[in-house]
mmCIF file of C-alpha atoms in Angstrom:
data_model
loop_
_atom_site.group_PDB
_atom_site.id
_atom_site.type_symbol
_atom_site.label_atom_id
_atom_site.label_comp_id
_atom_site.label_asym_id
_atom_site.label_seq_id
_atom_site.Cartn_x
_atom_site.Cartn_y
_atom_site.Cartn_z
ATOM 1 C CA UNK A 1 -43.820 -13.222 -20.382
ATOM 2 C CA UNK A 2 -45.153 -17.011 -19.225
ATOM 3 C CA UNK A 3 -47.338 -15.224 -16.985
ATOM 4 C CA UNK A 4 -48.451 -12.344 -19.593
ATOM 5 C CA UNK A 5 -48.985 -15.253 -22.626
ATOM 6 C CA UNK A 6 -51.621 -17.438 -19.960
ATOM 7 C CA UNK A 7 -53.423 -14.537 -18.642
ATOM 8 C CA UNK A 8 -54.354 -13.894 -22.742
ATOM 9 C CA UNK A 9 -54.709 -17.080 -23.431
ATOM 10 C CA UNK A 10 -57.250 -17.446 -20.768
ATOM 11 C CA UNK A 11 -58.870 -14.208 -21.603
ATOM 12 C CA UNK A 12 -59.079 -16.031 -25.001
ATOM 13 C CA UNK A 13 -60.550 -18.855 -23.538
ATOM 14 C CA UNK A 14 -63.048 -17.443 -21.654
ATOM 15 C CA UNK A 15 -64.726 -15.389 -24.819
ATOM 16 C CA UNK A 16 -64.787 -18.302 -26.920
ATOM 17 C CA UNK A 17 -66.876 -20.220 -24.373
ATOM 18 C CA UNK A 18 -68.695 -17.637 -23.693
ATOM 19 C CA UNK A 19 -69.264 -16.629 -27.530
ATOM 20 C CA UNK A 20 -70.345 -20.046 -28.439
ATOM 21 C CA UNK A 21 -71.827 -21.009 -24.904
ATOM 22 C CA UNK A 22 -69.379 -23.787 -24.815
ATOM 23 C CA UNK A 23 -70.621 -25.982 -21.614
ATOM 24 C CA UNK A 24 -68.057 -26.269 -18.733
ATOM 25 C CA UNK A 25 -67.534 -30.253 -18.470
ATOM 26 C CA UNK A 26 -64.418 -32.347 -17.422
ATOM 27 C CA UNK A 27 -63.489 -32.574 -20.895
ATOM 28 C CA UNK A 28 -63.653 -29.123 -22.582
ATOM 29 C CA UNK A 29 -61.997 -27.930 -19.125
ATOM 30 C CA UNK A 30 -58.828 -30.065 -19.120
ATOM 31 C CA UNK A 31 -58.747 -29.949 -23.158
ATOM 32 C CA UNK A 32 -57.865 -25.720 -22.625
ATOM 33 C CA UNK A 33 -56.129 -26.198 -19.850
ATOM 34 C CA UNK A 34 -54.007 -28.442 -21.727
ATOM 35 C CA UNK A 35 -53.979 -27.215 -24.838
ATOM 36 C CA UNK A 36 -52.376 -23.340 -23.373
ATOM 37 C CA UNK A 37 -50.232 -25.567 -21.317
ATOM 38 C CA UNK A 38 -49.081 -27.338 -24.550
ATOM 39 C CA UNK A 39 -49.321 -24.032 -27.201
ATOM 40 C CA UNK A 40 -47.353 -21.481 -24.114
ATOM 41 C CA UNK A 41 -44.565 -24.293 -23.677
ATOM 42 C CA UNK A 42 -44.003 -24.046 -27.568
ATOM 43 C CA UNK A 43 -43.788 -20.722 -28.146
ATOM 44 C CA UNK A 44 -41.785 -20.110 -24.899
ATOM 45 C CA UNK A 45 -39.059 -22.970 -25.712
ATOM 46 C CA UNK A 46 -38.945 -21.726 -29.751
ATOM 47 C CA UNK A 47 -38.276 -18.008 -28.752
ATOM 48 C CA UNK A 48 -35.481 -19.452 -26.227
ATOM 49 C CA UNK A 49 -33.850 -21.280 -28.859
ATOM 50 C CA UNK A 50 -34.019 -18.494 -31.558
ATOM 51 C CA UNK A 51 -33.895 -15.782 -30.063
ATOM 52 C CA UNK A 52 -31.314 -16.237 -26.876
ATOM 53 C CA UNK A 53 -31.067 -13.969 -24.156
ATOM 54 C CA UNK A 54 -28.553 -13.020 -21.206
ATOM 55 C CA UNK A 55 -28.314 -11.084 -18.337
ATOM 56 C CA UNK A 56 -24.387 -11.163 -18.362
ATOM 57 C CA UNK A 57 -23.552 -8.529 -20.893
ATOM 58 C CA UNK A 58 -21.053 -5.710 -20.290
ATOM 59 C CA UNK A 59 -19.389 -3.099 -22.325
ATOM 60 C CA UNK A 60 -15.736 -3.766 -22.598
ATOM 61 C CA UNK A 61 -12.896 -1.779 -23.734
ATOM 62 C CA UNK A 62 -9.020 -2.157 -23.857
ATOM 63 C CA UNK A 63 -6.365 -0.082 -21.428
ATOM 64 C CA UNK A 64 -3.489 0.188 -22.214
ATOM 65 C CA UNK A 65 -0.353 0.398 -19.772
ATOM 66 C CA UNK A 66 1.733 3.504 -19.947
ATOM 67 C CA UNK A 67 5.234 2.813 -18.589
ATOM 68 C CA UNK A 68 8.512 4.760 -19.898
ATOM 69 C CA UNK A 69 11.328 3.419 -21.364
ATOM 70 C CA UNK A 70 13.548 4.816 -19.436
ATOM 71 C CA UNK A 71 14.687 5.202 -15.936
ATOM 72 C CA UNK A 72 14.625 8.963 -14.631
ATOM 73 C CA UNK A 73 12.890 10.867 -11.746
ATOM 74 C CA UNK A 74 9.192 12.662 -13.033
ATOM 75 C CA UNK A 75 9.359 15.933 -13.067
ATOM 76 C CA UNK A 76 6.743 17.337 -14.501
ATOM 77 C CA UNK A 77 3.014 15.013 -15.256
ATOM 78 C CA UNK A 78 1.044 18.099 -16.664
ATOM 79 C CA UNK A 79 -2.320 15.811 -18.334
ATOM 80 C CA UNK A 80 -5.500 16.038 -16.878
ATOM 81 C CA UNK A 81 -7.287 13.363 -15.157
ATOM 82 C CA UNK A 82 -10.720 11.687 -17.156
ATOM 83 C CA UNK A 83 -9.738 14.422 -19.797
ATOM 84 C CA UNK A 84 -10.169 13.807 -23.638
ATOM 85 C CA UNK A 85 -6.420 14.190 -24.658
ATOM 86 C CA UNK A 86 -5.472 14.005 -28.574
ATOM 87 C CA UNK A 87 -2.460 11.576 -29.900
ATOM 88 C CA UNK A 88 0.854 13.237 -28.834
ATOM 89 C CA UNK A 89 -0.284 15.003 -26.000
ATOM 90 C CA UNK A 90 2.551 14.971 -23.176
ATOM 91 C CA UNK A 91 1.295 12.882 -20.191
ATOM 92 C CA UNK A 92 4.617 13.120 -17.808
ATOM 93 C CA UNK A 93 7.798 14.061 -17.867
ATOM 94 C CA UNK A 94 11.097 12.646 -16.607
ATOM 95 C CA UNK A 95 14.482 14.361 -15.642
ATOM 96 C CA UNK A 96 16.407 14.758 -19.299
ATOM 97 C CA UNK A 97 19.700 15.662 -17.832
ATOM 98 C CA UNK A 98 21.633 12.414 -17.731
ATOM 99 C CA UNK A 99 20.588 11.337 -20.801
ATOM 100 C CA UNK A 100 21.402 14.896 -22.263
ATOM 101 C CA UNK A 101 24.761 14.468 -20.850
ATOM 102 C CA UNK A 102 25.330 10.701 -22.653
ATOM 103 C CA UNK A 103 24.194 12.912 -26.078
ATOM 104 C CA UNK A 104 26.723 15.179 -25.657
ATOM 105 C CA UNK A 105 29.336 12.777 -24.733
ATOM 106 C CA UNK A 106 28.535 11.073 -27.858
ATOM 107 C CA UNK A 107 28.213 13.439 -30.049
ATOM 108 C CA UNK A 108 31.838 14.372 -29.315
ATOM 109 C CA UNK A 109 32.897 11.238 -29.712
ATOM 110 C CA UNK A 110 31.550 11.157 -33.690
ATOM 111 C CA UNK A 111 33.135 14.534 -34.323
ATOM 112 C CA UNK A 112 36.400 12.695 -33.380
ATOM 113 C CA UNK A 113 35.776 10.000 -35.179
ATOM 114 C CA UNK A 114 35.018 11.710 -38.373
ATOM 115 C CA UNK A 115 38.320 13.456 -37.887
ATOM 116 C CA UNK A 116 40.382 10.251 -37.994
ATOM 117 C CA UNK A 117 39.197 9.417 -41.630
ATOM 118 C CA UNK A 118 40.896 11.716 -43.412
ATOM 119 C CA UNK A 119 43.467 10.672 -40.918
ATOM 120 C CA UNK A 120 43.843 7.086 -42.158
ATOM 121 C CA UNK A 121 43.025 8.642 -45.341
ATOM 122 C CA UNK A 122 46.549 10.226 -45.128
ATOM 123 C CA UNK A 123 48.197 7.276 -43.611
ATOM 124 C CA UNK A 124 46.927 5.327 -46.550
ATOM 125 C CA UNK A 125 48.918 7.791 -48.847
ATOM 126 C CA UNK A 126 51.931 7.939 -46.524
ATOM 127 C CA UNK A 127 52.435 3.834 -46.459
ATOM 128 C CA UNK A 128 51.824 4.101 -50.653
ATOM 129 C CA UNK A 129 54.880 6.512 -50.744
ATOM 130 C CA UNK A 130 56.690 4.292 -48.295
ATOM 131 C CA UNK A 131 55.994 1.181 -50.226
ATOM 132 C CA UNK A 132 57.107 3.362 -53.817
ATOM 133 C CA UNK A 133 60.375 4.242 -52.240
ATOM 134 C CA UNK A 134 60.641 0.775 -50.956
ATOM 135 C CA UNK A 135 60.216 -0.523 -54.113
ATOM 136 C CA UNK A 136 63.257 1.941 -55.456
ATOM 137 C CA UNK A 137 65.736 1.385 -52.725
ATOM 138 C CA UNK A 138 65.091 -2.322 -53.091
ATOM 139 C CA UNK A 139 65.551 -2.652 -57.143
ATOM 140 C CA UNK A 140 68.737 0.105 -56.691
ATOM 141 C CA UNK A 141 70.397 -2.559 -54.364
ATOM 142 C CA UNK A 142 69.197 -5.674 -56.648
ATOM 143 C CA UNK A 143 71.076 -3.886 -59.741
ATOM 144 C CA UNK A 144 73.891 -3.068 -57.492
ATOM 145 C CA UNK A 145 74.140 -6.328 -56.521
ATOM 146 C CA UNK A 146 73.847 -8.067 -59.872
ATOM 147 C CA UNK A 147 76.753 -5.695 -61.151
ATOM 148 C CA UNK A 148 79.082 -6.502 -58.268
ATOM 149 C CA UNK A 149 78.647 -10.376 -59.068
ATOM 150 C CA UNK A 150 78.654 -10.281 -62.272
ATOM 151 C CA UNK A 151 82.147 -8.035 -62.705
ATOM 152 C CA UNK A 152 83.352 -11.076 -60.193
ATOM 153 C CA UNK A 153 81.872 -13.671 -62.207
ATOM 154 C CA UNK A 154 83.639 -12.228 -65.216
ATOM 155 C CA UNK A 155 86.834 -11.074 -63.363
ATOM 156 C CA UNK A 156 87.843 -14.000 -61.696
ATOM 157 C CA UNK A 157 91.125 -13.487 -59.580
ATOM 158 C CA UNK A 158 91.585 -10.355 -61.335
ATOM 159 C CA UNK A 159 88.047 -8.527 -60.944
ATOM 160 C CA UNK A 160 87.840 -5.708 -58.791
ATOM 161 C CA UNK A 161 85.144 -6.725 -56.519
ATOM 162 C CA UNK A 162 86.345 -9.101 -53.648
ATOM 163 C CA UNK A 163 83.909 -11.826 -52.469
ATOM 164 C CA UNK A 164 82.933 -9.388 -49.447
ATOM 165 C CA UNK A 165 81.785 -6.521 -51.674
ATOM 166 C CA UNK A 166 79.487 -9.188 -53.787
ATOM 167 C CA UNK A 167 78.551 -10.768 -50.302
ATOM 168 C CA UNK A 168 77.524 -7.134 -48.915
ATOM 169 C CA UNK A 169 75.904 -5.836 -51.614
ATOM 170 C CA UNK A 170 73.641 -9.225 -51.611
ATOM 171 C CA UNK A 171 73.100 -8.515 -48.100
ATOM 172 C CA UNK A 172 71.927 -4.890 -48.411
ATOM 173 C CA UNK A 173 69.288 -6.207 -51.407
ATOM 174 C CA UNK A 174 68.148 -8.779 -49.064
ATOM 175 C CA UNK A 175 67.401 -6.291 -46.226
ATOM 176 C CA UNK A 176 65.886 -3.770 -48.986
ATOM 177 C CA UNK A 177 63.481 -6.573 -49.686
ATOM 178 C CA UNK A 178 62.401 -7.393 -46.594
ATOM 179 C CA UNK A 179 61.913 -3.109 -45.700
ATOM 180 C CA UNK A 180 59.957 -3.439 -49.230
ATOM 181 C CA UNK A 181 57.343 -6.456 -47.581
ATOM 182 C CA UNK A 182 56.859 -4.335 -44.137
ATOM 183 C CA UNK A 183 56.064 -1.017 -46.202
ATOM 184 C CA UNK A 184 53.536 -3.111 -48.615
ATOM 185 C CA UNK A 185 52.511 -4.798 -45.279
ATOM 186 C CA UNK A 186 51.867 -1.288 -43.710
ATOM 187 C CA UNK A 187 50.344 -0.119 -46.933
ATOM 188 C CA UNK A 188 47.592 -3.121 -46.443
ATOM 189 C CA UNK A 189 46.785 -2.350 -42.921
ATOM 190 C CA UNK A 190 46.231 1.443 -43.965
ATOM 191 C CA UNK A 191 44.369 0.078 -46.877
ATOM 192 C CA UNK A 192 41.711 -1.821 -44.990
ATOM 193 C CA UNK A 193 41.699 0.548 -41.750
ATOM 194 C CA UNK A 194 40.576 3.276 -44.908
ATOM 195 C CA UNK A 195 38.261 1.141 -46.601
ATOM 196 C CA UNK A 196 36.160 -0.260 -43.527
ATOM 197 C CA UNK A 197 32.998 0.782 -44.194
ATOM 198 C CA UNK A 198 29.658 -0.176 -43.840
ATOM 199 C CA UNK A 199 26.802 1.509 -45.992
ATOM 200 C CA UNK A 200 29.470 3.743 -47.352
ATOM 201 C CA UNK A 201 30.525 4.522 -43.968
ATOM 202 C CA UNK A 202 33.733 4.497 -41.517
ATOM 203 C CA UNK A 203 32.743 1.645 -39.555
ATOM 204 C CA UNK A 204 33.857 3.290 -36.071
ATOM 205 C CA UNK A 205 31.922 6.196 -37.309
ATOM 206 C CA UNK A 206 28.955 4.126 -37.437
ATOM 207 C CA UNK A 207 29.634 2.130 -34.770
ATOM 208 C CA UNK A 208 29.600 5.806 -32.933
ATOM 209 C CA UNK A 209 26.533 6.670 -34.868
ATOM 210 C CA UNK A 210 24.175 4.490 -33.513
ATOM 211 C CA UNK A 211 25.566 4.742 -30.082
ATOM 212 C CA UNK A 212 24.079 8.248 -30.658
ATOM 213 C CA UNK A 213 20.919 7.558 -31.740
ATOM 214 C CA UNK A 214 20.788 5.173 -28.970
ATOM 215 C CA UNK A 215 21.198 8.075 -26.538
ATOM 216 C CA UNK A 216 19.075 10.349 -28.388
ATOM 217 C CA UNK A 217 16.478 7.831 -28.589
ATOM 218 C CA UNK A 218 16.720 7.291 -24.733
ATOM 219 C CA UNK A 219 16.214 11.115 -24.302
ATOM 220 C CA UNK A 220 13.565 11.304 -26.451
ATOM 221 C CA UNK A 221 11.789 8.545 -24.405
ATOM 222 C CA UNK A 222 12.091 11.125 -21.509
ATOM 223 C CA UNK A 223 8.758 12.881 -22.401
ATOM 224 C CA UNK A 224 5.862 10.150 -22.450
ATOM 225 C CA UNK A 225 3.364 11.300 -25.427
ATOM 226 C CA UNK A 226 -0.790 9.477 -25.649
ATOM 227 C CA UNK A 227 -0.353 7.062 -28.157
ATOM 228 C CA UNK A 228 -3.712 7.837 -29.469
ATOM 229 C CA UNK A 229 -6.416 9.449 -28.905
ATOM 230 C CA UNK A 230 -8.551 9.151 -25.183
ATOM 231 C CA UNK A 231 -8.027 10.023 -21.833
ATOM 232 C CA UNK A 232 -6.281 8.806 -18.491
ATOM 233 C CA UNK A 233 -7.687 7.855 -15.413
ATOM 234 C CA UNK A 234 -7.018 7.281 -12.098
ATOM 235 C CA UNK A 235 -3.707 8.872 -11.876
ATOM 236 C CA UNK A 236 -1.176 8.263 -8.747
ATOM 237 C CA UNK A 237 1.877 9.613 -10.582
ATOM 238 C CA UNK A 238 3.327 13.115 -8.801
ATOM 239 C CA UNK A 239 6.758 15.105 -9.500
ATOM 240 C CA UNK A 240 9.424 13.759 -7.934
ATOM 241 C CA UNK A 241 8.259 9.926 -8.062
ATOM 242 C CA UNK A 242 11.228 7.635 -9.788
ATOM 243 C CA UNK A 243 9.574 5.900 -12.944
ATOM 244 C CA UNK A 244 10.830 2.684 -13.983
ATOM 245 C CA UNK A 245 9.981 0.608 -17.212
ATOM 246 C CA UNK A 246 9.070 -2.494 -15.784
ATOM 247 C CA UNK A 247 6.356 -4.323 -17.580
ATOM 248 C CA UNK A 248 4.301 -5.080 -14.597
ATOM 249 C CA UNK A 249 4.252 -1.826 -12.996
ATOM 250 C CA UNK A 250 2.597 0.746 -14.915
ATOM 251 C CA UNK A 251 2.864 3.967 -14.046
ATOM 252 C CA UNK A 252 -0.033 5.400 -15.952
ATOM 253 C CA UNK A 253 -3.457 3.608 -17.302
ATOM 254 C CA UNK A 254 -4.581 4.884 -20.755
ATOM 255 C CA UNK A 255 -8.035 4.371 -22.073
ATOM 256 C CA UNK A 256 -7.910 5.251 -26.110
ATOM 257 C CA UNK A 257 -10.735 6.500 -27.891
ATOM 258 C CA UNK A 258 -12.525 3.419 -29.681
ATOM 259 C CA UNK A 259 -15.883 2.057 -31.447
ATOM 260 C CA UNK A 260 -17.577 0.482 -28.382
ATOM 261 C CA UNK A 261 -18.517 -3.090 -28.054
ATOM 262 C CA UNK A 262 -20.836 -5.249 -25.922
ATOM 263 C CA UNK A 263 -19.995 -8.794 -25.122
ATOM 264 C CA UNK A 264 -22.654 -11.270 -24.199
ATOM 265 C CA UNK A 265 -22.413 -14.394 -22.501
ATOM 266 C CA UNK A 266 -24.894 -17.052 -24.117
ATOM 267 C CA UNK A 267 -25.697 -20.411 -23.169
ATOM 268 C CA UNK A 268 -24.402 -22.664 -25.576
ATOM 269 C CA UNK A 269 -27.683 -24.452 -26.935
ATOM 270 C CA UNK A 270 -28.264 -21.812 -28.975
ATOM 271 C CA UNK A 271 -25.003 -20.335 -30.711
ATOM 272 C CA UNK A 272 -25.089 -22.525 -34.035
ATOM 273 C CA UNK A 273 -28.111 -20.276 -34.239
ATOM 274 C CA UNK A 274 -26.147 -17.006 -34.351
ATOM 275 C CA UNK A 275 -23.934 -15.473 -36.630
ATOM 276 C CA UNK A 276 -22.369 -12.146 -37.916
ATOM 277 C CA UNK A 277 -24.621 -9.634 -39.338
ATOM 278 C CA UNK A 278 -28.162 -11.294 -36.642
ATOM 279 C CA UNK A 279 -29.933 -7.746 -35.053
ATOM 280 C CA UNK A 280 -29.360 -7.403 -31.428
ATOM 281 C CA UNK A 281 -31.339 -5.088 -28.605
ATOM 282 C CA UNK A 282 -29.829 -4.825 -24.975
ATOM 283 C CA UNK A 283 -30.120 -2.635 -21.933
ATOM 284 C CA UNK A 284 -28.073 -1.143 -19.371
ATOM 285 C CA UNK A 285 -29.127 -0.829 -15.811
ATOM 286 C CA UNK A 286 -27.583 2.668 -15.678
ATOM 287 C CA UNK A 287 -30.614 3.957 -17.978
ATOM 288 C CA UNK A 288 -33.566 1.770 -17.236
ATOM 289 C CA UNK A 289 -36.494 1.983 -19.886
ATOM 290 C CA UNK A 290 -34.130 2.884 -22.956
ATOM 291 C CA UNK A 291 -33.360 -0.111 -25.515
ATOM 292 C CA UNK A 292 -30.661 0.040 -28.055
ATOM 293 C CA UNK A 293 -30.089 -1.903 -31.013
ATOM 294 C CA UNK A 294 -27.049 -3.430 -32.608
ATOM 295 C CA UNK A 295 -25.012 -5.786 -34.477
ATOM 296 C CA UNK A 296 -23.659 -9.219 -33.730
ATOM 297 C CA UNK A 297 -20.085 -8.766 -34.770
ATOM 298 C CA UNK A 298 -18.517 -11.907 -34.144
ATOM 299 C CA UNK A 299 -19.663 -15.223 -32.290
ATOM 300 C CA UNK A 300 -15.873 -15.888 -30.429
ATOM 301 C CA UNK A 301 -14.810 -19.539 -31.645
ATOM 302 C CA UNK A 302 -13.225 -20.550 -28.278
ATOM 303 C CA UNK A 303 -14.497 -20.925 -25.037
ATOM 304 C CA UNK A 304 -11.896 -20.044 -21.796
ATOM 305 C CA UNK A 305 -12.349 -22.637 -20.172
ATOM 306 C CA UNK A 306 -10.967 -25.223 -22.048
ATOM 307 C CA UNK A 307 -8.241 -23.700 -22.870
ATOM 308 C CA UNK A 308 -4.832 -24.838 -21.337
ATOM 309 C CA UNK A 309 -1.120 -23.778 -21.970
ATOM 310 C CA UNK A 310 2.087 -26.172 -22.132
ATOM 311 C CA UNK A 311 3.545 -25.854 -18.529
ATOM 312 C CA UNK A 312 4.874 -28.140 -15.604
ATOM 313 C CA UNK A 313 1.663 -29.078 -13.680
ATOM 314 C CA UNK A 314 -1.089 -31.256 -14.896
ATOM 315 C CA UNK A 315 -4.707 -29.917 -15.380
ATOM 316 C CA UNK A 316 -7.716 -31.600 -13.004
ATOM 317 C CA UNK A 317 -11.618 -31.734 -13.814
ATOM 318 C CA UNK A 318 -11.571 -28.853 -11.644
ATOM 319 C CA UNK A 319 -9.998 -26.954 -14.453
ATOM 320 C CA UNK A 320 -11.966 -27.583 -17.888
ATOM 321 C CA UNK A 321 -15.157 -28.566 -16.551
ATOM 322 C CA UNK A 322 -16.586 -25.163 -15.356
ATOM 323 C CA UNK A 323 -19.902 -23.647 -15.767
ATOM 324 C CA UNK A 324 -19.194 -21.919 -19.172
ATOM 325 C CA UNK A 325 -20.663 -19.921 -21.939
ATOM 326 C CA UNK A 326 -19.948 -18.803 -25.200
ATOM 327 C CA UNK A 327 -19.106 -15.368 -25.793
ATOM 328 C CA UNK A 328 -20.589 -13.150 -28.673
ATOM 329 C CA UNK A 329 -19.718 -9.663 -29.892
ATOM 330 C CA UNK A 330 -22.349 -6.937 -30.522
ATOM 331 C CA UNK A 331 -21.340 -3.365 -32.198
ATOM 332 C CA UNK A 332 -23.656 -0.957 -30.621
ATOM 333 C CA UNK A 333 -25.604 1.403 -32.800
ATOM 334 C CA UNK A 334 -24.047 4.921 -32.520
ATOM 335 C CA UNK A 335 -26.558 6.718 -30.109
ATOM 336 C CA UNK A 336 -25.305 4.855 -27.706
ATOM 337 C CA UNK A 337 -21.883 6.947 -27.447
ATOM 338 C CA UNK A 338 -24.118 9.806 -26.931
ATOM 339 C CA UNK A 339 -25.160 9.116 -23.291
ATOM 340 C CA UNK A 340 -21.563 9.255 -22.295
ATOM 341 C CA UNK A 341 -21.889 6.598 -19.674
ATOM 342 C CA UNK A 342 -18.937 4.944 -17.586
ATOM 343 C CA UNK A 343 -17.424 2.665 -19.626
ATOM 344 C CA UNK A 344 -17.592 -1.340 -18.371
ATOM 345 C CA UNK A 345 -21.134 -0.918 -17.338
ATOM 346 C CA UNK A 346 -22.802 -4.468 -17.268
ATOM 347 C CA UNK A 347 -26.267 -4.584 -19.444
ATOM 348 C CA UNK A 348 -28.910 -7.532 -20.542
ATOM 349 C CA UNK A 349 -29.044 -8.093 -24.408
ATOM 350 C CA UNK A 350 -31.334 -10.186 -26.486
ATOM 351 C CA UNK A 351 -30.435 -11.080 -30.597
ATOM 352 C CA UNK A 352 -32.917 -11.945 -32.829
ATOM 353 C CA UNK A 353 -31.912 -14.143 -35.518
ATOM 354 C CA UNK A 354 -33.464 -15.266 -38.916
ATOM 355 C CA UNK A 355 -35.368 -18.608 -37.661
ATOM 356 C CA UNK A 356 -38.683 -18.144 -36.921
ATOM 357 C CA UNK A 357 -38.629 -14.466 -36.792
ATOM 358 C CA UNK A 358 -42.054 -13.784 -35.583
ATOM 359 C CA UNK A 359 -41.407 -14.534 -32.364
ATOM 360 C CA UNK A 360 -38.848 -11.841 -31.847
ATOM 361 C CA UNK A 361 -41.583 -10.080 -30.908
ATOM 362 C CA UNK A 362 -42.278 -11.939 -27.544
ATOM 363 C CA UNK A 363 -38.141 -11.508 -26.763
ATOM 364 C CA UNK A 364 -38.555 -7.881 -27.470
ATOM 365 C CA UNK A 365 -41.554 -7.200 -24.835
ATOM 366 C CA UNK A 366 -39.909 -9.609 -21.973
ATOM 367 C CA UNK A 367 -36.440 -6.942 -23.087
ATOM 368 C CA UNK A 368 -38.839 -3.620 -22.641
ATOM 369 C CA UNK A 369 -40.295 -5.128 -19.411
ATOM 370 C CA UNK A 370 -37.102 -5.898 -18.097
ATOM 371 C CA UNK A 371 -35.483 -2.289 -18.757
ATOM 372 C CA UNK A 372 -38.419 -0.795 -16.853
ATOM 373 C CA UNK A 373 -38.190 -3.070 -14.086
ATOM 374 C CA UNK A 374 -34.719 -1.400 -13.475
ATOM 375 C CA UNK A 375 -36.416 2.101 -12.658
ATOM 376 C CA UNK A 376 -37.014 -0.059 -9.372
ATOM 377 C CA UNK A 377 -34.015 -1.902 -8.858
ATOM 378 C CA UNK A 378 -31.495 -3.582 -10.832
ATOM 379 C CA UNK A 379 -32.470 -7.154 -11.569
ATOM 380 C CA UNK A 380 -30.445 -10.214 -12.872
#
């Protein structure tokens, strides 16, 4: 563009002392040499500023790690590979037979447990009754026992109840008391064994419950749906593989279906110039001579490299004084999605912002020249 802004202002130049037969001396000379020296400069450093450029730009898109939740052998991994697959779709398989055997197992283990409430239900009643006629063996041996000591109190030597009768009968009241606190004691243990509950619930039933679910969650888990919409690529997983949910081994890569996005590394002289909303061009080297326009969605308010974590080792120069830029996100408009290109592919985008907008037009020409520059090779 330096070169293509002389060459006119020269042509300029040249017609104006030509028009007005403007003699060649050593001052006129060196006074428009200077002068498109001085007025180039200018415009080149204000479209700089305003209207930043950069050859690092890529699309960029988020993958996300398909791993079961369970451990099991793959039998079965029926998706196709770089295929558009809806949400649900069943990407693999895994063997469901010990986990339908842990169902089961539970499963009969609730029915049994439902069968013991009315169980304790019954015992509940039974201790009750044993407690009632508790309660009437104990008060017939109190009475008994009050009449046999009082007939002695009132007898004296002459009553017809020894000292041993009174003394037994005491004795059998006693014991009926103490059978009367072990029934009401049993009675309580029923009581509460009955009444355990939790959302209305035995709690051993529940307790069962949700070892259930557990184990019909864990079979569920043995077919692996898409969580959304997209595709899968590069696929290594075959029948008879053992799948294991470990974090950092995936077993499957998932690209979902998502608005694409450009990111744009900028030197950072000119991002209190940009904001949300500024127009944006950029190109890809996969189709040179086509510019597309976009957005600025976001300018990123941190910078990577001067970022650190809390951890055991201290942090060098080494670490937060790298070459850095500021990253800045640019929605692309939507005929871009229609070219169906690899997704990642690197680019060179220009934004345009509101300050001195007439230049744009000098960042848009050196953005045009540079796309067809890449029908010959890629250049950065």
């Amino acid at each position: 563009m330096d070169l293509l802004l002389i060459l006119t202002y020269a042509g300029l130049c040249i017609a104006i002392f030509k028009i007005f037969r403007i003699p060649l001396t050593k001052w006129t000379v060196p006074t428009a040499v200077l002068g498109g020296i001085f007025i180039v400069g200018v415009l080149i450093v204000l479209m700089n500023y305003n209207h930043p450029y950069t050859t690092n730009a890529r699309q960029i898109y988020t993958s996300v790690p398909i791993m079961p939740l369970v451990r099991g052998k793959v039998i079965e991994v029926p998706v196709e590979v770089n295929q558009p697959i809806q949400a649900g779709e069943i990407l693999f398989k895994l063997d469901p037979t010990p986990f339908q055997a842990i169902v089961e197992q539970r499963q009969a283990e609730l029915a049994s447990a439902q069968q013991l409430v009315p169980q304790l239900m019954a015992q509940w009643a039974s201790a009750k009754a044993n407690t009632t006629a508790a309660i009437a063996e104990r008060d017939r041996n109190l009475k008994s026992y009050q009449r046999y000591a009082e007939g002695r109190k009132k007898g004296g030597a002459n009553s017809p109840f020894t000292e041993l009768e009174v003394e037994n009968r005491q004795q059998a009241y006693l014991a009926a008391e103490a059978k009367l606190q072990a029934a009401q004691a049993n009675e309580t243990i029923a009581k509460l064994a009955y009444d355990s509950q939790i959302n209305g619930v035995n709690t051993n039933v529940a307790r069962i419950q949700g070892q259930l679910d557990s184990a019909l969650f864990d079979l569920e888990q043995t077919v692996v749906h898409a969580p959304s919409d997209g595709f899968v690529t590069q696929v290594a997983l075959r029948k008879g593989m053992v799948a294991v949910p470990m974090p950092l081994r995936p077993v499957m890569t998932f690209i979902p279906k998502e608005q694409s996005m450009f990111v744009g590394a900028f030197w950072e002289n000119s991002i209190k110039r940009l904001k949300a909303g500024d127009q944006a061009e950029f190109i890809v080297t996969a189709l040179p001579g086509v510019v597309f326009k976009g957005t600025v969605r976001q300018v990123m308010p941190s910078i990577a490299e001067g970022e650190f974590q809390a951890n055991g080792n201290l942090s060098g120069a080494a670490v937060f004084f790298k070459h850095s830029r500021s990253l800045v996100i640019i929605d692309p408009e939507p005929r871009f999605d229609e070219y169906q290109l690899p997704m990642g592919i690197s680019g060179q985008v220009a934004i345009y912002t509101e300050h001195f907008h007439h230049l744009s037009v000098m960042r848009k020409v050196l953005l045009r020249m540079q796309g067809w520059i890449n029908y010959i090779f890629p250049f950065h």
